[in-house]
PDB file of C-alpha atoms in Angstrom:
ATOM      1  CA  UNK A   1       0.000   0.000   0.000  1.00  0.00           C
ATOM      2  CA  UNK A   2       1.051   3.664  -0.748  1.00  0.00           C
ATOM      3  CA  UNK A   3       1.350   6.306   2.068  1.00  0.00           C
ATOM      4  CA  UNK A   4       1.159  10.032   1.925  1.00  0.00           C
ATOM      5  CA  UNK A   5       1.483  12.756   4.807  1.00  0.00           C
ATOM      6  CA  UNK A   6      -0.705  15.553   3.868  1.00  0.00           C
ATOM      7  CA  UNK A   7       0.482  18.443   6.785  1.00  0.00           C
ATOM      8  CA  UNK A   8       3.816  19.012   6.828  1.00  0.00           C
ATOM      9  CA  UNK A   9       5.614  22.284   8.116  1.00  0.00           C
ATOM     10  CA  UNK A  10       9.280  23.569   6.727  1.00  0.00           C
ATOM     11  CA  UNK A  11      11.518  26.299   7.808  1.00  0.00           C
ATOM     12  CA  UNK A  12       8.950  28.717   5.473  1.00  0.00           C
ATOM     13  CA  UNK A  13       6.955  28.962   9.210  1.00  0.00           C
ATOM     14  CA  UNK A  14       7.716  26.784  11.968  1.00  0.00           C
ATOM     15  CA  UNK A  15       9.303  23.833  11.101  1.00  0.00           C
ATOM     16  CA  UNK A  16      13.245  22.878  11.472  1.00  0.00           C
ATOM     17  CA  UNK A  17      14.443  21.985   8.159  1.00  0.00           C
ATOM     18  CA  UNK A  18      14.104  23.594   4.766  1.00  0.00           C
ATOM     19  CA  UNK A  19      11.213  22.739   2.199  1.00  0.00           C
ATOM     20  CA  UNK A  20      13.907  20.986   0.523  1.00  0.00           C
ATOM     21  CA  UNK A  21      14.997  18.639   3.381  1.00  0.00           C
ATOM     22  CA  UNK A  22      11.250  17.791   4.132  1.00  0.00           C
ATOM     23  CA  UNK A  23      10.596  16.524   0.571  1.00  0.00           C
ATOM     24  CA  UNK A  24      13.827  14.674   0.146  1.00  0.00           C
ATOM     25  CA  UNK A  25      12.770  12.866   4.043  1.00  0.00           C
ATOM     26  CA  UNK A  26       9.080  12.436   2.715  1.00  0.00           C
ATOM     27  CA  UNK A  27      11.060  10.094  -0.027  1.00  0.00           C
ATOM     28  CA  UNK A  28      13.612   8.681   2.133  1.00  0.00           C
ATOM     29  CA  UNK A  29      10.787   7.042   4.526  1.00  0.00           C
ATOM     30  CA  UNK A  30       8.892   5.797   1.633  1.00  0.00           C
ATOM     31  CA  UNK A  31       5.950   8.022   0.791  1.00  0.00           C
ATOM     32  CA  UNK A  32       4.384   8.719  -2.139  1.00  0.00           C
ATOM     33  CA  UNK A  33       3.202  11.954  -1.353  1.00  0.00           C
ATOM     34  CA  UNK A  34       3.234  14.903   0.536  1.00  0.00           C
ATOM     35  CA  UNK A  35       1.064  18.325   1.315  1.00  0.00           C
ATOM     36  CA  UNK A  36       3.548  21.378   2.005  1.00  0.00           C
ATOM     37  CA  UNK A  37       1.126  23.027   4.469  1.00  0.00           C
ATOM     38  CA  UNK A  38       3.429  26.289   6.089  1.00  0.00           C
ATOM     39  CA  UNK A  39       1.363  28.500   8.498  1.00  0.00           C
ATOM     40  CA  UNK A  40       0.436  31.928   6.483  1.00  0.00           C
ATOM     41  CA  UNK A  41       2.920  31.174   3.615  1.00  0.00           C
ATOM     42  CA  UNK A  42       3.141  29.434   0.479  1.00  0.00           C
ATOM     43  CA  UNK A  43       6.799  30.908  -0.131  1.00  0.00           C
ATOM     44  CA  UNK A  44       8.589  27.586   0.414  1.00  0.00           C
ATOM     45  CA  UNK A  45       6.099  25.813  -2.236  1.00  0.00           C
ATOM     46  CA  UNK A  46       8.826  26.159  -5.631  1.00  0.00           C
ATOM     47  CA  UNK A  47      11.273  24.854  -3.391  1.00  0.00           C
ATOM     48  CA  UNK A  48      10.144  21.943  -2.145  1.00  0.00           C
ATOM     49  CA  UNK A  49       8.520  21.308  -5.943  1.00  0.00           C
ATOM     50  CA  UNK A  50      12.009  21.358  -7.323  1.00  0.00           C
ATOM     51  CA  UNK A  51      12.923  18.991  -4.640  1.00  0.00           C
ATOM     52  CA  UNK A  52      10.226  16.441  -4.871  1.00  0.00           C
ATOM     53  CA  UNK A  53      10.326  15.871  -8.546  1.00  0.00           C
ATOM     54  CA  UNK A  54      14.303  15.344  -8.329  1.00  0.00           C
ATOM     55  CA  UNK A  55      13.757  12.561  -5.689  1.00  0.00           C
ATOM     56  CA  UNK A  56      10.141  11.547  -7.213  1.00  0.00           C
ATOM     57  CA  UNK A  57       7.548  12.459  -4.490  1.00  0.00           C
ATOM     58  CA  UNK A  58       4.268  14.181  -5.640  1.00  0.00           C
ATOM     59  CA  UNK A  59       4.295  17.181  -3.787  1.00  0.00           C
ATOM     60  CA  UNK A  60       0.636  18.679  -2.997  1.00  0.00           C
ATOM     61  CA  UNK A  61       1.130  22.524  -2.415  1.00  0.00           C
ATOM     62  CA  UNK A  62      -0.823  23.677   0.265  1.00  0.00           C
ATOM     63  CA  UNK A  63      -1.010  26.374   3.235  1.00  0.00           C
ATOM     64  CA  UNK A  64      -2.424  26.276   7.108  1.00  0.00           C
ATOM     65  CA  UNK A  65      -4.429  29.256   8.075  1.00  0.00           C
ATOM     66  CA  UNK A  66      -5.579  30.110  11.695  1.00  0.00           C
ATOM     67  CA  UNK A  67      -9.166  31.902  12.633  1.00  0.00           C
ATOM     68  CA  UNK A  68     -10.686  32.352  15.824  1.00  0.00           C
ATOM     69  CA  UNK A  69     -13.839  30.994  17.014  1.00  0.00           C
ATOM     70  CA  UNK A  70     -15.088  32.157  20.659  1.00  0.00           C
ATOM     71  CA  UNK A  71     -11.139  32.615  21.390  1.00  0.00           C
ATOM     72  CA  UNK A  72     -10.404  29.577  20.552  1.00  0.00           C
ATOM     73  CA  UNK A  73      -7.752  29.445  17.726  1.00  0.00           C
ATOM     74  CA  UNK A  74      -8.712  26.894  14.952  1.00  0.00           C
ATOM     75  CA  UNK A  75      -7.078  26.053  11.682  1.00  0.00           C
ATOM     76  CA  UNK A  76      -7.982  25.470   7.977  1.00  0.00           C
ATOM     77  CA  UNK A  77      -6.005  23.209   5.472  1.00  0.00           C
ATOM     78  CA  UNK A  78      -5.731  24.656   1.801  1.00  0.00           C
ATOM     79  CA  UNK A  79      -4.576  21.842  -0.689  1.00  0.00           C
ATOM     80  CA  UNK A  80      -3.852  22.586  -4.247  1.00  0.00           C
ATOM     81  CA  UNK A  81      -2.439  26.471  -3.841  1.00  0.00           C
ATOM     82  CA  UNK A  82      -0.901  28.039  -6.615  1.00  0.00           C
ATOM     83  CA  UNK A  83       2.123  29.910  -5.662  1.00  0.00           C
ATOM     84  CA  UNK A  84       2.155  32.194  -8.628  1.00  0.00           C
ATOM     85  CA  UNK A  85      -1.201  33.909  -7.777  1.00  0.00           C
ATOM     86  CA  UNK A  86      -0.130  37.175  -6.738  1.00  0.00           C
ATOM     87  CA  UNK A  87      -3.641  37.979  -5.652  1.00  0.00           C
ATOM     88  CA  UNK A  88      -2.977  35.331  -2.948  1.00  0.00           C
ATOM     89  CA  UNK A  89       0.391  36.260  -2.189  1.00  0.00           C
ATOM     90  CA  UNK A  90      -0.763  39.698  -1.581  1.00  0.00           C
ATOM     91  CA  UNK A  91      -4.059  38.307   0.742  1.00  0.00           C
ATOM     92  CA  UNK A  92      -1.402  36.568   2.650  1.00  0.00           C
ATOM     93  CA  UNK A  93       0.395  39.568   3.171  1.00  0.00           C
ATOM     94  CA  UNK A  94      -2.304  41.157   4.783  1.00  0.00           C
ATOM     95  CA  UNK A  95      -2.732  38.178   7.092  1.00  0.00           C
ATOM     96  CA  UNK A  96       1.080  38.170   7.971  1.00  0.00           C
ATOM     97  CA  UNK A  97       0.445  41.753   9.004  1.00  0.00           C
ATOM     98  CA  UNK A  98      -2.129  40.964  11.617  1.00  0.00           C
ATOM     99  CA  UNK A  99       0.382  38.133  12.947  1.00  0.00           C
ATOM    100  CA  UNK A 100       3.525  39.705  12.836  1.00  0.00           C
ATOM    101  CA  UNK A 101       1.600  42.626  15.364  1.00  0.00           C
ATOM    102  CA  UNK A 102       0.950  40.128  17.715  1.00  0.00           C
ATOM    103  CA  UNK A 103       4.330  38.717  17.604  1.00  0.00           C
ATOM    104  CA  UNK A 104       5.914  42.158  17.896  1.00  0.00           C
ATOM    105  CA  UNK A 105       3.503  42.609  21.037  1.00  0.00           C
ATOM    106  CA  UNK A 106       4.661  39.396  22.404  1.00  0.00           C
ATOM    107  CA  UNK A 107       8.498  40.019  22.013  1.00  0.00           C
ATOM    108  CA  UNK A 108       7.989  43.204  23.920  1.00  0.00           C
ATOM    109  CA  UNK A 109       6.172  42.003  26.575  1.00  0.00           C
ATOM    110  CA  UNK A 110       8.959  38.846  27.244  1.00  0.00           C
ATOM    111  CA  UNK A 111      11.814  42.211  26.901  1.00  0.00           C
ATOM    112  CA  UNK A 112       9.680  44.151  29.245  1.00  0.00           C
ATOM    113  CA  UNK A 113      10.200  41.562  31.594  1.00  0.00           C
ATOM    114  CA  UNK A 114      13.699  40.627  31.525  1.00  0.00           C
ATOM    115  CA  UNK A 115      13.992  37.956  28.808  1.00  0.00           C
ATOM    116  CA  UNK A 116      16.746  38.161  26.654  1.00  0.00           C
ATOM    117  CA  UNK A 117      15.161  37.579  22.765  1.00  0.00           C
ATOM    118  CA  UNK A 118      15.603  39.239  19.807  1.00  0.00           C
ATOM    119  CA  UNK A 119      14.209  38.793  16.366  1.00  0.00           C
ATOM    120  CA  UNK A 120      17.317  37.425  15.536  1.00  0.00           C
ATOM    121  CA  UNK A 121      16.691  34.657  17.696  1.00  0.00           C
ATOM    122  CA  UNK A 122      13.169  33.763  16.291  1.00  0.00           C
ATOM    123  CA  UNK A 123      14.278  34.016  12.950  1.00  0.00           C
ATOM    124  CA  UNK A 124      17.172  31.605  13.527  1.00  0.00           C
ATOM    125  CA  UNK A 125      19.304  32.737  10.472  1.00  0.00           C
ATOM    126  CA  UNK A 126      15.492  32.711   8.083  1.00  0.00           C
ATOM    127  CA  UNK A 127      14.937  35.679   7.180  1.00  0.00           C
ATOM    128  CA  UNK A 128      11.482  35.555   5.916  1.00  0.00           C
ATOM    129  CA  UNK A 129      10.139  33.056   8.289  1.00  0.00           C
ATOM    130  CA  UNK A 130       6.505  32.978   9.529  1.00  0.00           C
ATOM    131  CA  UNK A 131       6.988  33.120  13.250  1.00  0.00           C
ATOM    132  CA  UNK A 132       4.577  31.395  15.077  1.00  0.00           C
ATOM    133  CA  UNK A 133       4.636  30.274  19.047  1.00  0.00           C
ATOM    134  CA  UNK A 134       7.242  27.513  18.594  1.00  0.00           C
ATOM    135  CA  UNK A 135      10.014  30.048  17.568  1.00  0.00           C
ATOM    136  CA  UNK A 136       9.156  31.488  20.929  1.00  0.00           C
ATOM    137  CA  UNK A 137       8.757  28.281  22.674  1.00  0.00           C
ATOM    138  CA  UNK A 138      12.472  26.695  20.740  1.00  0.00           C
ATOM    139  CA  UNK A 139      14.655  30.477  21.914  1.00  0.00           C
ATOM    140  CA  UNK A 140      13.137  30.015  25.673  1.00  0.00           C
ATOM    141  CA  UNK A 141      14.167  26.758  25.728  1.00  0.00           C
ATOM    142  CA  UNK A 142      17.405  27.532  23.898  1.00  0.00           C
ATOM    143  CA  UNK A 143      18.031  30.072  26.443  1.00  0.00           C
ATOM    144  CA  UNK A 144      17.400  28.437  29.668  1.00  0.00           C
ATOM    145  CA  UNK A 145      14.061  30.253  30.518  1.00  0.00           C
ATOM    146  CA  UNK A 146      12.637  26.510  30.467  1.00  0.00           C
ATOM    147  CA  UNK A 147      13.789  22.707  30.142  1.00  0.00           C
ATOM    148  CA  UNK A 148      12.115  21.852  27.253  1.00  0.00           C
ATOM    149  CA  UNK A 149       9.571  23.708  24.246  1.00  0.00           C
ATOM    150  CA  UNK A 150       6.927  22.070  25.927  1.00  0.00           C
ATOM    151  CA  UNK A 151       7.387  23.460  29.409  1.00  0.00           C
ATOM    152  CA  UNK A 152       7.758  26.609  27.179  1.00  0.00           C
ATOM    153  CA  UNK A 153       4.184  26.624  25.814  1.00  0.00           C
ATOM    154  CA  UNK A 154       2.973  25.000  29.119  1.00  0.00           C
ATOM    155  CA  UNK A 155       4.851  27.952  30.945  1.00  0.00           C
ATOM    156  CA  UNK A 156       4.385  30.940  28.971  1.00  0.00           C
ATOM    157  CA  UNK A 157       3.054  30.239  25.792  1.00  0.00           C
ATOM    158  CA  UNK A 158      -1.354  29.737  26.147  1.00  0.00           C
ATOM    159  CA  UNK A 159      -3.261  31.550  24.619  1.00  0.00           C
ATOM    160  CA  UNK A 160      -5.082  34.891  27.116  1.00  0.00           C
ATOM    161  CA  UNK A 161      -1.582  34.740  29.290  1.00  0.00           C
ATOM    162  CA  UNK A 162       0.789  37.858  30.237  1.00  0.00           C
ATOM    163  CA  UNK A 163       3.056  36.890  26.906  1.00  0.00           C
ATOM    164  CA  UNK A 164       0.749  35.511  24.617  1.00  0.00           C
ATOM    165  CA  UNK A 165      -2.375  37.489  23.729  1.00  0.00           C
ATOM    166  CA  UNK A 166      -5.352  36.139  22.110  1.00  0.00           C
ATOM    167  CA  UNK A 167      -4.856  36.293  18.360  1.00  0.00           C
ATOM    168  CA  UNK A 168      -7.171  39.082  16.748  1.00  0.00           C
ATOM    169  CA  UNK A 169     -10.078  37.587  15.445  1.00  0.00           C
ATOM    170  CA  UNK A 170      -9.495  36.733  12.074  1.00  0.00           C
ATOM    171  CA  UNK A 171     -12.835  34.867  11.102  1.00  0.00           C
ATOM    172  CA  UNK A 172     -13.354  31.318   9.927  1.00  0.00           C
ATOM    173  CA  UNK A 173     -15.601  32.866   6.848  1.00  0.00           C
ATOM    174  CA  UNK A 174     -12.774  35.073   5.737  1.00  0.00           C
ATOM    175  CA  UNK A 175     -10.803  32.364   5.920  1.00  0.00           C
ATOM    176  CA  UNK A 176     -13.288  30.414   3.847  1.00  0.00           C
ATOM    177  CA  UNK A 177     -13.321  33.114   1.288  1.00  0.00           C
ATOM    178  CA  UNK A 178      -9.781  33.525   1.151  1.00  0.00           C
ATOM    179  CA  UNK A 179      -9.203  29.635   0.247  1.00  0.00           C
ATOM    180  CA  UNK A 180     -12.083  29.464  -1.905  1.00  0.00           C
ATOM    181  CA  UNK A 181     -11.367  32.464  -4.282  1.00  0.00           C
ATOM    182  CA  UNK A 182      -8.464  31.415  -4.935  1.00  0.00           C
ATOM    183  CA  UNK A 183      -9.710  27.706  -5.907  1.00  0.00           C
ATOM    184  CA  UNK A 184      -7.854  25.786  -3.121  1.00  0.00           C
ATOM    185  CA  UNK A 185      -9.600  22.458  -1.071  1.00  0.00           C
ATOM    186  CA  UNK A 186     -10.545  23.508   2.253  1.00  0.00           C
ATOM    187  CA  UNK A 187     -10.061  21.079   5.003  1.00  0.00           C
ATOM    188  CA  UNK A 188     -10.169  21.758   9.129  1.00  0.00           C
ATOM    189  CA  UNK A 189      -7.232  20.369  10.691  1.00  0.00           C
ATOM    190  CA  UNK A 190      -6.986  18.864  13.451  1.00  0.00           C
ATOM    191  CA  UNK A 191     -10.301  19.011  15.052  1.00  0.00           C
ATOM    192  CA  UNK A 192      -9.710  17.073  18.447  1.00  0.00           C
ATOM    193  CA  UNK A 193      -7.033  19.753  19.432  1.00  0.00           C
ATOM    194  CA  UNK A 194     -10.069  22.837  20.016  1.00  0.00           C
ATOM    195  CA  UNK A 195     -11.551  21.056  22.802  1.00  0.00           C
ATOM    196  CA  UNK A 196     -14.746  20.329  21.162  1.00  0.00           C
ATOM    197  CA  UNK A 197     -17.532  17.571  22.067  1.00  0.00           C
ATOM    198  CA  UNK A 198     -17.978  15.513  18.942  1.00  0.00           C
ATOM    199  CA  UNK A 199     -21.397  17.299  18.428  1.00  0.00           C
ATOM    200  CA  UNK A 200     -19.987  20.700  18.524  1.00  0.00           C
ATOM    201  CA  UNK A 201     -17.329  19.482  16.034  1.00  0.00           C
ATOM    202  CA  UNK A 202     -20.225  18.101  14.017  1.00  0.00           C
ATOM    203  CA  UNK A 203     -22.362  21.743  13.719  1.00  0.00           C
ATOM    204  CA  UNK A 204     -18.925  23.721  13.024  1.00  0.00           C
ATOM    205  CA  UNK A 205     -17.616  21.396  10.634  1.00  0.00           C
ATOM    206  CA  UNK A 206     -21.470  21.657   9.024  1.00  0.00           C
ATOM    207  CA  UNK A 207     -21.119  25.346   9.147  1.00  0.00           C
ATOM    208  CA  UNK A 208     -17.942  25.479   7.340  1.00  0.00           C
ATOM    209  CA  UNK A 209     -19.358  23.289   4.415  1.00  0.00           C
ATOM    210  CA  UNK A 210     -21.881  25.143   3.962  1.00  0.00           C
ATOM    211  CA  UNK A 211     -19.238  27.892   3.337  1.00  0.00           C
ATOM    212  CA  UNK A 212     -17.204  25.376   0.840  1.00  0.00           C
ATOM    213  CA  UNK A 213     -15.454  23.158   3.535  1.00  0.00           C
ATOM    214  CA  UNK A 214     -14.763  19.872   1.384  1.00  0.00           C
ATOM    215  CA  UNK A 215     -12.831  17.674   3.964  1.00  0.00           C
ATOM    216  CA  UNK A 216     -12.372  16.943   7.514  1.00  0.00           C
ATOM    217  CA  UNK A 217      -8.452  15.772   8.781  1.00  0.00           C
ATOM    218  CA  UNK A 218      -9.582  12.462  10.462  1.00  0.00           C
ATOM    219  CA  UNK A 219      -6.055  10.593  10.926  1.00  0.00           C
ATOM    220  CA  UNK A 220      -3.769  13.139  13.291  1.00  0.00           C
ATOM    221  CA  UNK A 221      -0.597  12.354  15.224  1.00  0.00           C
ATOM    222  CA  UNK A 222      -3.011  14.104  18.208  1.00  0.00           C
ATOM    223  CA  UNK A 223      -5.861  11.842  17.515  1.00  0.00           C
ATOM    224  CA  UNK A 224      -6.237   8.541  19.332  1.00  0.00           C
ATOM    225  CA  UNK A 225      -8.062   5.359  16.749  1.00  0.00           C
ATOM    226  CA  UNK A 226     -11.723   5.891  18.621  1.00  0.00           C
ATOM    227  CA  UNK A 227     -11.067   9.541  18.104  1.00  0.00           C
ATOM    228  CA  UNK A 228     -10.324   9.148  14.157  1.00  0.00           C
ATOM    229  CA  UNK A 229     -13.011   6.672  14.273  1.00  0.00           C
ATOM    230  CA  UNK A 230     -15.469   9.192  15.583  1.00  0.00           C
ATOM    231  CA  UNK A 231     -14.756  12.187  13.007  1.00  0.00           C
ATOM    232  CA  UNK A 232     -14.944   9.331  10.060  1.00  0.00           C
ATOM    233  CA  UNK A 233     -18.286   9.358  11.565  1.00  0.00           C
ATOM    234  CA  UNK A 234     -18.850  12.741  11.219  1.00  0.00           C
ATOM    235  CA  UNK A 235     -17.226  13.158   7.600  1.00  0.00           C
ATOM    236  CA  UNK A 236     -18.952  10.543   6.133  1.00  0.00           C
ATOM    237  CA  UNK A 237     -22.386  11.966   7.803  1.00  0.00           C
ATOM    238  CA  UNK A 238     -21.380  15.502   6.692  1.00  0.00           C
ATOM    239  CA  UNK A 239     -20.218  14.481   2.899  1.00  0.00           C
ATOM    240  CA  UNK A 240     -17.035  15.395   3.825  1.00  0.00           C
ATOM    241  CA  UNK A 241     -13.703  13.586   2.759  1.00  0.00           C
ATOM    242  CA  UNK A 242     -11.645  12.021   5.393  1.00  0.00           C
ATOM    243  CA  UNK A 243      -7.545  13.609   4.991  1.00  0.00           C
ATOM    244  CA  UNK A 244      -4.709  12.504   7.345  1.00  0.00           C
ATOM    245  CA  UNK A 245      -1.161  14.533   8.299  1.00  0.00           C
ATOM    246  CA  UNK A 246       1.023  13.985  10.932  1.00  0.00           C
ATOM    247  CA  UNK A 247       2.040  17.344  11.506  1.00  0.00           C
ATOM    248  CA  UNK A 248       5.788  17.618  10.994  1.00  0.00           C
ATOM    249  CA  UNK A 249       7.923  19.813  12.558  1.00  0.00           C
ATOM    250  CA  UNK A 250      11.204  18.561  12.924  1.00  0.00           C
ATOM    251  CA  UNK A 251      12.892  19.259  15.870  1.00  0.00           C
ATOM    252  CA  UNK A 252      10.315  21.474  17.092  1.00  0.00           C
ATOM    253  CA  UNK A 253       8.073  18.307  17.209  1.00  0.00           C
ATOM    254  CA  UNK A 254      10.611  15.771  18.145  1.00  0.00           C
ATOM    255  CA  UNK A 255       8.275  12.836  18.614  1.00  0.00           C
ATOM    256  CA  UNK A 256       6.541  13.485  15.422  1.00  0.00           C
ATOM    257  CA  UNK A 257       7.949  11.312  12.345  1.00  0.00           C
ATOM    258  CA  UNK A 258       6.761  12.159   8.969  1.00  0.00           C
ATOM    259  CA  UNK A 259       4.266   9.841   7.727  1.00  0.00           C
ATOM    260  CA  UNK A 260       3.948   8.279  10.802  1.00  0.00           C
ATOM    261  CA  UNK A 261       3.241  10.799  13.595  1.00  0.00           C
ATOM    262  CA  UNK A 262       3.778   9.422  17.281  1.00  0.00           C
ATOM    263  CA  UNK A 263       4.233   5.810  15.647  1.00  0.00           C
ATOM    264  CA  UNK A 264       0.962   4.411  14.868  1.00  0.00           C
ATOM    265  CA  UNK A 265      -0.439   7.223  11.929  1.00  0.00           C
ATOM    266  CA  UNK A 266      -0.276   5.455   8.119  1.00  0.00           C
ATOM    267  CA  UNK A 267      -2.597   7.705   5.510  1.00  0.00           C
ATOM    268  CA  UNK A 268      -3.552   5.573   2.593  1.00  0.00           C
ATOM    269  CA  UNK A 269      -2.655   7.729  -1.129  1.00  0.00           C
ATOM    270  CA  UNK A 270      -6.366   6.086  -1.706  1.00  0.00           C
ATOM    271  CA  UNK A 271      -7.551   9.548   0.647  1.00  0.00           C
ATOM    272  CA  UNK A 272      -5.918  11.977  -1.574  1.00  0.00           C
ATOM    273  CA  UNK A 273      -6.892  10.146  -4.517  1.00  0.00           C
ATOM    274  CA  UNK A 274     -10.492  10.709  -3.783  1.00  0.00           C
ATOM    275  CA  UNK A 275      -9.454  14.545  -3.092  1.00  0.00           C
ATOM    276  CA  UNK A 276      -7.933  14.945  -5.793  1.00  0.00           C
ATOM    277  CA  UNK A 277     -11.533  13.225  -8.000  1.00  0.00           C
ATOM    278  CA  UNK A 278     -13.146  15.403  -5.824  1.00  0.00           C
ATOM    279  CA  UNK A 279     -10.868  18.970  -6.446  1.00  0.00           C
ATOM    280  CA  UNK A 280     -10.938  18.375 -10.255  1.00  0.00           C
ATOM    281  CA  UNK A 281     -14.575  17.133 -10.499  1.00  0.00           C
TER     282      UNK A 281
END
């Protein structure tokens, strides 16, 4: 059987090695396919294109985009992006703009109160990466201000604390709109991470299709077989197509292995076949 791993994460946002290095491992450990899926940012997409088709991996372009719903922070999958569409680059832009505020506001706040970071730090010698809470979480632990990322986002790092603010509400329709103008496959990512009961994953999931949601990431290295089990439930009740990532980060996420998440995560290529029927039809 073929395997794919359709969320991934490079150095383009908050990953640990290039978009190169991420499509040469995706080969080296057997896969047949993988989704590019940076937070904000399709920038790494040529890269890792050029990469996959030297060591023969389909690459599926894609991008992860964060809303808020009630304060809670949730995140849409966009498969399929087309990284010559300046009309997206420049909508991405504007949605880098709202982030990199509340990353400026959070780098003051740690400086205010003693903590030796710089931008330098977060950007770890990239330039024009998307800097999300793990570049916080990596320089604290880096730097001695906690024993591990973990304790870093356990620590300092949720979300309504003294150094991380509540993201400004960016809404799930805009995000909608955004992935959907620009002809990309929508899919919410990891659902069992918001906290949810099933039947409030259920009505928001329903809510989203209605605004052109067409899939629903079932298989998840943070999603347990009964939980996976469940949300195939609710995509096949919903008309929604099952997708599966484990969430690569590299070292950020050391017990995350492409295409295999904590161990036990195999995505059959059959899923992406049936997005891709579904994308084209």
């Amino acid at each position: 059987m073929n395997f794919v791993d359709l969320h991934t994460h490079s150095t383009a946002s908050d990953g640990t090695l290039s978009p190169e290095e991420v499509a040469t491992l995706a080969s080296l450990k057997g896969l047949q396919a993988m989704a590019l899926t940076d937070h904000d940012t399709i920038d790494g997409i040529s890269r890792a294109k050029k990469a996959s088709a030297t060591c023969g991996i389909e690459l599926i372009p894609g991008i992860e985009l964060s809303c808020v719903l009630g304060g809670t922070e949730i995140h849409i999958l966009g498969f399929f992006a087309d990284e010559t569409d300046q009309k997206l680059l420049d909508d991405l832009k504007s949605l880098r703009k709202i982030r990199d505020l509340r990353n400026e506001d959070m780098l003051n706040r740690f400086r205010e109160d003693g903590f030796d970071i710089t931008w330098e730090d977060l950007r770890n010698g990239v330039s024009d990466t998307v800097i999300t809470r793990a570049h916080f979480a990596r320089v604290l632990s880096q730097k001695g201000y906690a024993p591990s990322p973990s304790h870093a986002f356990e620590t300092y790092l949720q979300y309504g604390g003294r150094y991380c603010i509540r993201p400004k509400d960016v809404t799930p329709g805009q995000i909608m709109e955004l992935l959907t103008s620009h002809r990309m496959w929508p899919c919410l990512a990891h659902p069992m991470l918001y906290h949810m009961e099933y039947r409030e994953i259920r009505d928001f999931a329903d809510h989203l299709k209605s605004l052109g949601l067409r899939g629903l990431e079932v298989y998840h290295s943070s999603h347990s077989q009964s939980q996976s089990a469940q949300l195939q439930v609710i995509a096949r009740e919903l008309g929604l197509l099952p997708s599966g990532g484990s969430d690569f980060h590299g070292a950020n996420k050391p017990d995350v292995e492409i295409g295999r998440g904590r161990g036990g995560l195999r995505v059959s290529y059959s899923l992406l076949r049936d997005i891709k029927n579904d994308y084209c039809g």
